[in-house]
C-alpha cells in the first residue's frame, strides 16, 4: 500500500531491542539516534524508509500492537503468552532462547506426580494457570510474584515455581531444579491484524528479509 504511511515498531526495552536493532541493521534498516544508550528519548524515526520505532516495557508491547498504536512489535514469547493479546505472531527471531519451566526442590516431584493441590509462585500467572488447569488438569493455587521467584519454595511461600530458565544457574545456586518443561521461548515478531491487511506487501517483504537473516544466524 501507500509508502507514505509510517510503519511503527514497538520494541521491548533492553536486550531484546538491542538484538532487534542489530537484526534490522543487517537488512539495511538503521535508526541512528536509537543506539545512544544515554538518550532518554522514547521514539525514533527513519524518515527515508518511513519507519518509526519506540521502546516500551516488554509486557506493554502486545498492548500497543493489539490497539494498532504499533504495527509491529518484538517481545519475548513469555510476554506474548502472558499478555494474551490479539496479534499475529509472524516470526521467531531466534535470540533470547530459553524455556518456561515448572521448577522446585527435587522433593516436589512427588506432588506433581500425584496431582496434589500445590502452591505455584510465578511472575506468569496466566501461563501457570493455563499449564496446570488446561494441560495437566491439576487444581493448584497460583501466587503472583514480581521477581526473584526462586525464593518461593525456599522461604515456604510455594511448593514450586513457574519461571524462565536460561542457563539454569539461578536454580542451581538455590538448590532447585527443572521438574517439568512447559514450552520453549525466544523473541518473536508480532503484527497488528489490521496492519497486516493494510500493509501486506511492506510487512511481508520485511518478514521475508528478516527471515533470511535469522535462518542464516541460528
Ligand atoms: C530470570 C528468571 C530466572 C533467571 C533464569 O530472572 O526469572 O530468575 O532469569 O536465568 P538462568 O537460568 O540463566 O539463571 P531475571 O534475571 O529476569 O530477574 P527476576 O528474577 O527479577 O525476574
Short mmCIF file of C-alpha atoms and ligand atoms in Angstrom, two decimals:
data_model
loop_
_atom_site.label_atom_id
_atom_site.label_comp_id
_atom_site.label_asym_id
_atom_site.label_seq_id
_atom_site.Cartn_x
_atom_site.Cartn_y
_atom_site.Cartn_z
CA UNK A 1 0.00 0.00 0.00
CA UNK A 2 0.97 3.62 0.41
CA UNK A 3 4.65 4.23 1.07
CA UNK A 4 3.71 7.47 2.83
CA UNK A 5 2.37 5.89 5.93
CA UNK A 6 4.85 5.24 8.73
CA UNK A 7 5.18 1.68 9.93
CA UNK A 8 5.58 1.79 13.68
CA UNK A 9 7.59 -0.72 15.70
CA UNK A 10 7.24 -1.28 19.45
CA UNK A 11 10.36 -2.85 20.91
CA UNK A 12 10.79 -4.29 24.39
CA UNK A 13 13.38 -2.08 26.09
CA UNK A 14 16.73 -3.71 26.85
CA UNK A 15 18.48 -6.69 25.34
CA UNK A 16 15.62 -7.64 23.02
CA UNK A 17 15.54 -4.15 21.50
CA UNK A 18 19.34 -4.14 21.09
CA UNK A 19 19.25 -7.50 19.31
CA UNK A 20 16.32 -6.42 17.14
CA UNK A 21 18.20 -3.28 16.06
CA UNK A 22 21.21 -5.43 15.13
CA UNK A 23 18.94 -7.61 13.03
CA UNK A 24 17.29 -4.63 11.35
CA UNK A 25 20.72 -3.16 10.61
CA UNK A 26 21.57 -6.36 8.74
CA UNK A 27 18.71 -5.71 6.32
CA UNK A 28 19.73 -2.09 5.88
CA UNK A 29 17.32 -0.51 8.34
CA UNK A 30 19.02 1.79 10.78
CA UNK A 31 17.86 4.35 13.23
CA UNK A 32 20.95 6.30 14.33
CA UNK A 33 19.83 8.04 17.49
CA UNK A 34 18.37 4.87 18.92
CA UNK A 35 21.81 3.38 19.56
CA UNK A 36 22.63 6.17 22.02
CA UNK A 37 22.23 4.43 25.37
CA UNK A 38 22.30 7.69 27.33
CA UNK A 39 19.33 9.12 25.49
CA UNK A 40 16.00 9.17 27.34
CA UNK A 41 14.11 9.70 24.13
CA UNK A 42 11.45 7.08 23.53
CA UNK A 43 10.61 7.45 19.87
CA UNK A 44 12.82 7.44 16.78
CA UNK A 45 12.11 7.94 13.10
CA UNK A 46 13.77 6.67 9.96
CA UNK A 47 12.44 9.27 7.51
CA UNK A 48 13.89 7.65 4.44
CA UNK A 49 12.14 4.32 4.97
CA UNK A 50 9.09 5.79 6.70
CA UNK A 51 9.62 3.77 9.84
CA UNK A 52 9.10 4.73 13.47
CA UNK A 53 10.43 2.88 16.48
CA UNK A 54 9.61 3.21 20.13
CA UNK A 55 10.82 1.48 23.24
CA UNK A 56 8.39 0.27 25.86
CA UNK A 57 8.29 -2.10 28.79
CA UNK A 58 8.19 -5.66 27.43
CA UNK A 59 4.68 -6.52 28.70
CA UNK A 60 3.28 -3.38 27.03
CA UNK A 61 4.46 -4.37 23.53
CA UNK A 62 1.49 -6.71 22.80
CA UNK A 63 -0.89 -4.00 24.05
CA UNK A 64 0.49 -1.37 21.65
CA UNK A 65 0.25 -3.88 18.81
CA UNK A 66 -3.28 -5.08 19.61
CA UNK A 67 -4.59 -1.49 19.63
CA UNK A 68 -2.69 -0.58 16.47
CA UNK A 69 -0.54 2.08 18.17
CA UNK A 70 2.30 -0.04 16.78
CA UNK A 71 2.00 -2.06 13.57
CA UNK A 72 4.79 -4.41 14.57
CA UNK A 73 6.19 -5.48 17.91
CA UNK A 74 9.09 -7.53 19.18
CA UNK A 75 8.71 -9.22 22.55
CA UNK A 76 9.55 -12.46 24.30
CA UNK A 77 7.23 -15.42 23.78
CA UNK A 78 6.75 -15.47 27.58
CA UNK A 79 5.32 -11.94 27.46
CA UNK A 80 3.19 -12.71 24.41
CA UNK A 81 1.65 -15.76 26.10
CA UNK A 82 1.15 -13.98 29.40
CA UNK A 83 -0.45 -10.86 27.90
CA UNK A 84 -2.60 -12.94 25.54
CA UNK A 85 -3.44 -10.03 23.23
CA UNK A 86 -4.81 -10.19 19.69
CA UNK A 87 -1.97 -10.06 17.12
CA UNK A 88 -0.38 -12.28 14.51
CA UNK A 89 2.85 -13.91 15.61
CA UNK A 90 4.79 -13.90 12.35
CA UNK A 91 8.42 -14.71 13.06
CA UNK A 92 10.66 -16.42 15.59
CA UNK A 93 13.71 -14.18 15.76
CA UNK A 94 15.78 -16.90 17.42
CA UNK A 95 17.53 -14.83 20.06
CA UNK A 96 16.62 -14.75 23.74
CA UNK A 97 16.13 -18.51 23.65
CA UNK A 98 15.19 -20.06 26.99
CA UNK A 99 12.47 -22.30 28.48
CA UNK A 100 9.38 -21.82 30.63
CA UNK A 101 9.51 -24.50 33.30
CA UNK A 102 7.98 -25.76 36.50
CA UNK A 103 10.84 -25.75 38.99
CA UNK A 104 11.28 -26.61 42.62
CA UNK A 105 13.15 -28.82 45.04
CA UNK A 106 13.51 -32.46 43.95
CA UNK A 107 11.04 -33.38 46.72
CA UNK A 108 8.24 -31.58 44.83
CA UNK A 109 8.33 -34.19 42.04
CA UNK A 110 6.00 -36.43 44.03
CA UNK A 111 3.48 -33.60 44.48
CA UNK A 112 3.37 -33.07 40.74
CA UNK A 113 3.13 -36.75 40.01
CA UNK A 114 0.15 -37.24 42.29
CA UNK A 115 -1.64 -34.10 41.13
CA UNK A 116 -1.69 -32.68 44.65
CA UNK A 117 -3.23 -29.27 45.24
CA UNK A 118 0.05 -27.38 45.39
CA UNK A 119 1.00 -23.72 45.59
CA UNK A 120 2.70 -22.31 42.49
CA UNK A 121 4.51 -18.96 42.61
CA UNK A 122 5.12 -17.15 39.33
CA UNK A 123 5.58 -13.87 37.53
CA UNK A 124 3.47 -15.56 34.85
CA UNK A 125 0.11 -16.46 36.42
CA UNK A 126 -1.66 -16.79 33.05
CA UNK A 127 0.91 -19.25 31.71
CA UNK A 128 0.99 -21.15 35.03
CA UNK A 129 -2.81 -21.38 35.15
CA UNK A 130 -3.09 -22.50 31.54
CA UNK A 131 -0.48 -25.18 32.07
CA UNK A 132 -1.86 -26.65 35.29
CA UNK A 133 -5.57 -26.26 34.57
CA UNK A 134 -5.82 -26.84 30.83
CA UNK A 135 -2.88 -29.08 30.05
CA UNK A 136 -2.37 -31.06 33.25
CA UNK A 137 -5.89 -30.85 34.64
CA UNK A 138 -4.43 -30.23 38.06
CA UNK A 139 -6.02 -27.81 40.53
CA UNK A 140 -3.38 -25.55 42.06
CA UNK A 141 -3.19 -22.24 43.92
CA UNK A 142 -1.31 -19.65 41.94
CA UNK A 143 0.55 -16.88 43.74
CA UNK A 144 1.69 -13.91 41.64
CA UNK A 145 5.18 -12.59 42.34
CA UNK A 146 7.12 -9.82 40.59
CA UNK A 147 10.63 -11.25 40.53
CA UNK A 148 13.18 -13.39 42.38
CA UNK A 149 10.55 -16.12 42.14
CA UNK A 150 13.09 -18.78 43.18
CA UNK A 151 12.57 -17.55 46.74
CA UNK A 152 9.06 -19.08 46.73
CA UNK A 153 9.95 -22.67 47.62
CA UNK A 154 12.99 -21.63 49.67
CA UNK A 155 11.07 -19.49 52.16
CA UNK A 156 7.99 -21.73 52.15
CA UNK A 157 5.67 -19.49 50.12
CA UNK A 158 5.06 -22.12 47.44
CA UNK A 159 5.80 -25.73 46.56
CA UNK A 160 7.02 -24.97 43.06
CA UNK A 161 7.53 -22.03 40.70
CA UNK A 162 6.79 -21.43 37.03
CA UNK A 163 9.64 -19.40 35.64
CA UNK A 164 12.09 -18.81 32.85
CA UNK A 165 15.19 -20.99 32.81
CA UNK A 166 18.06 -19.88 30.63
CA UNK A 167 21.38 -21.25 31.85
CA UNK A 168 19.87 -22.94 34.92
CA UNK A 169 22.42 -21.30 37.23
CA UNK A 170 19.84 -19.39 39.32
CA UNK A 171 18.06 -22.66 40.06
CA UNK A 172 21.29 -24.49 40.83
CA UNK A 173 22.57 -21.82 43.18
CA UNK A 174 19.32 -22.01 45.10
CA UNK A 175 19.04 -25.79 45.32
CA UNK A 176 16.17 -26.04 42.85
CA UNK A 177 15.76 -27.92 39.59
CA UNK A 178 13.60 -28.15 36.49
CA UNK A 179 10.72 -30.51 37.22
CA UNK A 180 8.67 -30.10 34.05
CA UNK A 181 9.14 -28.14 30.84
CA UNK A 182 6.20 -26.03 29.70
CA UNK A 183 7.45 -24.56 26.42
CA UNK A 184 10.47 -23.11 24.60
CA UNK A 185 10.74 -19.32 24.47
CA UNK A 186 12.50 -16.76 22.29
CA UNK A 187 11.94 -13.31 20.82
CA UNK A 188 9.00 -13.15 18.42
CA UNK A 189 7.75 -10.59 15.97
CA UNK A 190 4.05 -9.80 16.20
CA UNK A 191 1.89 -7.77 13.81
CA UNK A 192 -1.37 -5.89 14.30
CA UNK A 193 -4.15 -7.72 12.50
CA UNK A 194 -5.44 -4.71 10.57
CA UNK A 195 -1.92 -3.53 9.64
CA UNK A 196 -1.28 -6.96 8.16
CA UNK A 197 -4.23 -6.44 5.78
CA UNK A 198 -3.50 -2.79 5.02
CA UNK A 199 0.26 -3.04 4.56
CA UNK A 200 0.56 -6.65 3.44
CA UNK A 201 3.30 -6.12 0.92
CA UNK A 202 5.56 -3.94 3.06
CA UNK A 203 5.19 -6.17 6.08
CA UNK A 204 5.59 -9.44 4.16
CA UNK A 205 8.68 -8.07 2.50
CA UNK A 206 10.14 -7.11 5.85
CA UNK A 207 9.36 -10.51 7.36
CA UNK A 208 10.99 -12.38 4.47
CA UNK A 209 14.14 -10.24 4.63
CA UNK A 210 14.40 -10.77 8.38
CA UNK A 211 13.72 -14.48 7.99
CA UNK A 212 16.67 -14.81 5.62
CA UNK A 213 18.99 -13.24 8.19
CA UNK A 214 17.56 -15.24 11.09
CA UNK A 215 17.82 -18.54 9.18
CA UNK A 216 21.45 -17.75 8.46
CA UNK A 217 22.29 -16.78 12.04
CA UNK A 218 20.61 -19.52 14.07
C1 LIG B 1 15.12 -14.59 35.08
C2 LIG B 1 14.29 -15.74 35.58
C3 LIG B 1 15.25 -16.51 36.45
C4 LIG B 1 16.58 -16.29 35.73
C5 LIG B 1 16.90 -17.51 34.90
O1 LIG B 1 15.15 -13.63 36.07
O2 LIG B 1 13.16 -15.28 36.29
O3 LIG B 1 15.30 -15.98 37.74
O4 LIG B 1 16.41 -15.16 34.86
O5 LIG B 1 18.15 -17.42 34.28
P1 LIG B 1 19.26 -18.55 34.45
O6 LIG B 1 18.60 -19.89 34.17
O7 LIG B 1 20.28 -18.21 33.38
O8 LIG B 1 19.83 -18.48 35.82
P2 LIG B 1 15.59 -12.11 35.82
O9 LIG B 1 17.07 -12.04 35.77
O10 LIG B 1 14.88 -11.59 34.64
O11 LIG B 1 15.13 -11.36 37.15
P3 LIG B 1 13.90 -11.56 38.15
O12 LIG B 1 14.20 -12.76 38.99
O13 LIG B 1 13.86 -10.31 38.95
O14 LIG B 1 12.69 -11.75 37.31
#
